[in-house]
Structure formats: C-alpha cells, structure tokens
Amino acid sequence: MVLGLLLAAGCDDGGGGGGAADTGPAPGMGGAPGAGGAPGAGGAPGAGGDPGMGGAPAADPYGPSARVTRFGVPADATEAANCPGLGTQGQNFASLLALLQTDLQALVDRDEMGLISVVLLLQAEGFPGSPFDLNVFLGDEANDGFRIDPRAFVGGDPQNGPQGRLTGFTHADGTFEGGPVTFTYTMPIGTSVVDVRFDAFRAQGDIRAEGQGFAMSEAWLAGYLTSDTVEALVQAFRGLCASDDPPSTCAAAATLLDNENAADVVVALAGGYDAQVTGGADAACQGDTCNAISVCIRVGAEPVTIPGVLP
C-alpha cells in the first residue's frame, strides 16, 4: 500500500484509483456489505448509455455520484477512535506515511495548475434507498464533468460492470455503515494495475443526498494489510519496476525493492503488525500472533456529475 501510494503520486496520467471486490455472499438487510459480484439490473452503462439502478437521469447515468475531496489518516488517537477497527486503528500506518512524507490529501486536491492527481469517483447505487451499493471508480476531469476511466470496469468494458463494488450498505438518520468484508483495491500505476487487498474492511460515516448526487462530510474506511498481502505487494512492485515501462518513481524505491527482506522493512517502518486477521476476521493480538497492519482512512466527498466513460 505504501509503495502504491508513492508510485501513484509519481504517475503522469493524472488518473485515480478504482477497486475490485472479491466475490462473496451478500448479507441480508441491515447486515454487513457483501463483496464482489456483477452489478444489478441495468449494469454499468458506457458513455451515453441507459441509466443503471438508482433512478439517475440520462445526463448522469452513474448517479447519485460524488468525488472524494477529503482523503487522509487520523490526526491523532482521538480521531483514530472513530475508526471501525482494532489494533492501533491505523495510527502505525499514519506514522509510516508521515515518515515517508506522503500526503494523501494532496493527491485529491487541485495543484497550482488546477489539476487533480488522483480522481476517485463514487456511485451510491440505489441511494437514498437502504440498503444501497457503493461503486468506486478511477476517473478524470472532462469538460462536461468527471468521467470514468475504462480500467475501472471488469475487463475494461463498461458493460461488464465496475470492478470496485461493495453491496449492502445500510443507512438511517444521515449515517451509513457496512462490513466487515474482504475488499481488493485495484490501483492503476502508469499503464498497469496493482491489487491491494484489505481484510475485515469496514466503512461508516455520514451521507446525505445533495442535488442529483450525494455528499459525505466525514466517513471512515478501515481494514487490514496482512503479512501475505504485504509480501504480495512487494512482489507485484518488483515485477512492475522490472517492466519495459516502469513508473518514474521506481528509481526512488529501487533500494527498498532490491532488499530481499523488503516486506519486513515496510512492516518495521509501520511500527510492526498490530492486529490478527484469521479467515477474514480481525482480533486483538500480542507478539507472534499479530499478522496484520491496521489501516484507517478519513474520507469526505462532494456531489459531481458523471456523464459517462472516458474515450
């Protein structure tokens, strides 16, 4: 995850990140969100296509929609207490980002040229009904709003539906919640993608309808990077940086990636494992029973229009 954030920040394509959820059974009403599966009736239309579920007009076939405009880690232990997780509730991970001088908020803010490095788009499909499904898209800004990158769809085809799909979020009195579930975030790096798997992933926070879209002032996303995931990420980035067209920031990561114990170094920089995840379930831990790094991200979103897909 840390390697991904560093490499993503150095990409030149100006894109954001989509996600891919593992397939699993969907829970009943009021339960945790299920993961994966194809989208419901209407599918995921391409540019100019018919609207999908949610009743959005043809001008916004992916509504109700929003763009992530707040993206960061808890500022301190008091904020971390909002995170729906165990361990240090993401504080070790936050310390690692600070050590590496990685500013998540800067990725979703406009720079001095007015450009956004990472465009993360959300669709609350079925909202304001309950339960609703949350689709996460990689995107970019266009002259008619924000459009979705084709890589955010299964096989790069909008007709196949979104890769990043979490189902069964419930909401009442202006707040929503869901989880735990296994969720794999597909991070575009240059012309390639790298999968980042989160176990025992949960989400909760505020949500409100606003215009044809929706908004979140403060939501919390929490999950865990297990030892297997950290090792898989290191191997994935080694392959990516050894490719014919490596991202420019691979040079900065070369020393770490060349270390045969790179995964252990990443974990040590994060302050060590602070939770135990077994069979997708999280638990408190001590010593050698710990095998996962807790991650918590604070998110805010503002309503936008998504008229379709990038060419």
Short mmCIF file of C-alpha atoms in Angstrom, two decimals, residues 46-184:
data_model
loop_
_atom_site.label_atom_id
_atom_site.label_comp_id
_atom_site.label_asym_id
_atom_site.label_seq_id
_atom_site.Cartn_x
_atom_site.Cartn_y
_atom_site.Cartn_z
CA GLY A 46 -20.96 3.33 -21.05
CA ALA A 47 -20.90 6.91 -22.22
CA GLY A 48 -24.35 7.85 -23.42
CA GLY A 49 -25.83 4.57 -22.25
CA ASP A 50 -29.05 3.98 -20.38
CA PRO A 51 -29.06 4.74 -16.68
CA GLY A 52 -28.30 1.96 -14.25
CA MET A 53 -30.10 1.34 -10.99
CA GLY A 54 -30.67 4.35 -8.79
CA GLY A 55 -33.06 6.32 -10.99
CA ALA A 56 -30.49 8.85 -12.22
CA PRO A 57 -31.35 10.83 -15.36
CA ALA A 58 -29.61 10.09 -18.67
CA ALA A 59 -27.37 13.15 -18.12
CA ASP A 60 -25.84 11.38 -15.13
CA PRO A 61 -26.12 7.63 -15.79
CA TYR A 62 -23.81 6.89 -12.87
CA GLY A 63 -25.69 8.90 -10.27
CA PRO A 64 -26.11 9.53 -7.47
CA SER A 65 -22.40 10.32 -7.67
CA ALA A 66 -19.65 12.14 -5.78
CA ARG A 67 -15.91 12.79 -5.90
CA VAL A 68 -13.60 12.12 -2.96
CA THR A 69 -12.34 15.53 -1.82
CA ARG A 70 -11.09 14.61 1.65
CA PHE A 71 -8.59 11.80 1.96
CA GLY A 72 -6.27 11.27 4.90
CA VAL A 73 -5.37 9.40 8.05
CA PRO A 74 -6.50 10.21 11.60
CA ALA A 75 -4.63 13.21 13.01
CA ASP A 76 -4.28 11.66 16.48
CA ALA A 77 -5.55 8.95 18.82
CA THR A 78 -8.78 10.86 19.44
CA GLU A 79 -9.65 10.85 15.73
CA ALA A 80 -8.48 7.25 15.38
CA ALA A 81 -11.15 6.25 17.89
CA ASN A 82 -13.68 6.84 15.08
CA CYS A 83 -12.11 4.06 13.03
CA PRO A 84 -14.14 0.82 12.99
CA GLY A 85 -11.14 -1.40 13.62
CA LEU A 86 -8.74 -2.89 16.14
CA GLY A 87 -5.01 -2.67 16.74
CA THR A 88 -3.73 0.90 16.66
CA GLN A 89 -6.70 1.82 14.44
CA GLY A 90 -4.38 2.96 11.69
CA GLN A 91 -2.03 5.07 13.79
CA ASN A 92 1.04 2.97 12.91
CA PHE A 93 0.16 3.31 9.24
CA ALA A 94 -0.29 7.06 9.69
CA SER A 95 3.16 7.28 11.29
CA LEU A 96 4.64 5.45 8.30
CA LEU A 97 3.09 7.92 5.85
CA ALA A 98 4.46 10.81 7.89
CA LEU A 99 7.92 9.22 7.89
CA LEU A 100 7.77 8.87 4.11
CA GLN A 101 6.36 12.42 3.75
CA THR A 102 3.35 11.11 1.85
CA ASP A 103 0.37 13.47 1.91
CA LEU A 104 -2.82 11.63 0.89
CA GLN A 105 -4.87 14.82 0.86
CA ALA A 106 -2.59 16.37 -1.76
CA LEU A 107 -3.47 13.52 -4.13
CA VAL A 108 -7.15 14.56 -4.32
CA ASP A 109 -6.63 18.34 -4.10
CA ARG A 110 -6.12 20.58 -7.11
CA ASP A 111 -2.49 21.59 -7.60
CA GLU A 112 -1.21 25.02 -8.61
CA MET A 113 -2.11 24.19 -12.22
CA GLY A 114 -5.67 23.27 -11.24
CA LEU A 115 -5.11 19.56 -11.89
CA ILE A 116 -6.09 16.63 -9.63
CA SER A 117 -3.55 13.80 -9.30
CA VAL A 118 -5.98 11.09 -8.19
CA VAL A 119 -9.66 11.29 -9.13
CA LEU A 120 -11.74 8.89 -7.05
CA LEU A 121 -15.40 8.78 -8.01
CA LEU A 122 -18.20 7.15 -6.06
CA GLN A 123 -21.66 5.99 -7.08
CA ALA A 124 -24.21 5.23 -4.35
CA GLU A 125 -26.35 2.93 -6.45
CA GLY A 126 -29.87 2.73 -5.06
CA PHE A 127 -29.40 5.60 -2.57
CA PRO A 128 -31.39 7.10 -0.83
CA GLY A 129 -32.92 3.67 -0.52
CA SER A 130 -31.48 1.27 2.05
CA PRO A 131 -29.56 -0.91 1.56
CA PHE A 132 -27.56 0.66 -1.28
CA ASP A 133 -24.42 -0.37 -3.15
CA LEU A 134 -21.24 1.67 -3.39
CA ASN A 135 -19.23 1.63 -6.62
CA VAL A 136 -15.69 3.05 -6.65
CA PHE A 137 -14.26 4.32 -9.94
CA LEU A 138 -10.97 5.58 -11.26
CA GLY A 139 -11.71 8.74 -13.24
CA ASP A 140 -10.55 12.03 -14.67
CA GLU A 141 -11.92 15.50 -15.21
CA ALA A 142 -13.62 16.34 -18.52
CA ASN A 143 -15.29 19.45 -19.94
CA ASP A 144 -18.72 18.06 -19.03
CA GLY A 145 -17.91 16.85 -15.52
CA PHE A 146 -15.96 13.85 -14.31
CA ARG A 147 -15.76 10.76 -16.50
CA ILE A 148 -14.79 7.20 -15.56
CA ASP A 149 -11.58 5.55 -16.75
CA PRO A 150 -12.37 2.30 -18.61
CA ARG A 151 -9.87 0.50 -16.34
CA ALA A 152 -12.42 0.88 -13.53
CA PHE A 153 -14.59 -1.77 -15.22
CA VAL A 154 -14.09 -5.51 -15.37
CA GLY A 155 -12.02 -6.24 -18.45
CA GLY A 156 -12.01 -2.53 -19.31
CA ASP A 157 -15.59 -2.82 -20.62
CA PRO A 158 -18.41 -0.76 -19.04
CA GLN A 159 -20.91 -3.45 -19.94
CA ASN A 160 -19.14 -5.81 -17.52
CA GLY A 161 -19.83 -3.57 -14.53
CA PRO A 162 -17.47 -1.89 -12.06
CA GLN A 163 -14.51 -3.66 -10.55
CA GLY A 164 -14.96 -1.79 -7.28
CA ARG A 165 -18.34 -2.73 -5.87
CA LEU A 166 -19.48 -3.14 -2.29
CA THR A 167 -23.06 -4.16 -1.65
CA GLY A 168 -25.49 -3.93 1.22
CA PHE A 169 -24.63 -0.61 2.89
CA THR A 170 -27.40 0.43 5.24
CA HIS A 171 -28.24 3.96 6.31
CA ALA A 172 -30.57 5.76 8.68
CA ASP A 173 -30.73 9.24 10.17
CA GLY A 174 -27.99 10.51 7.88
CA THR A 175 -25.37 7.86 8.67
CA PHE A 176 -24.32 4.68 6.87
CA GLU A 177 -22.36 1.57 7.76
CA GLY A 178 -21.25 -1.77 6.41
CA GLY A 179 -18.71 -4.55 6.83
CA PRO A 180 -16.65 -6.49 7.56
CA VAL A 181 -15.80 -7.80 4.11
CA THR A 182 -12.71 -8.55 2.02
CA PHE A 183 -12.03 -5.75 -0.44
CA THR A 184 -9.34 -5.53 -3.11
#
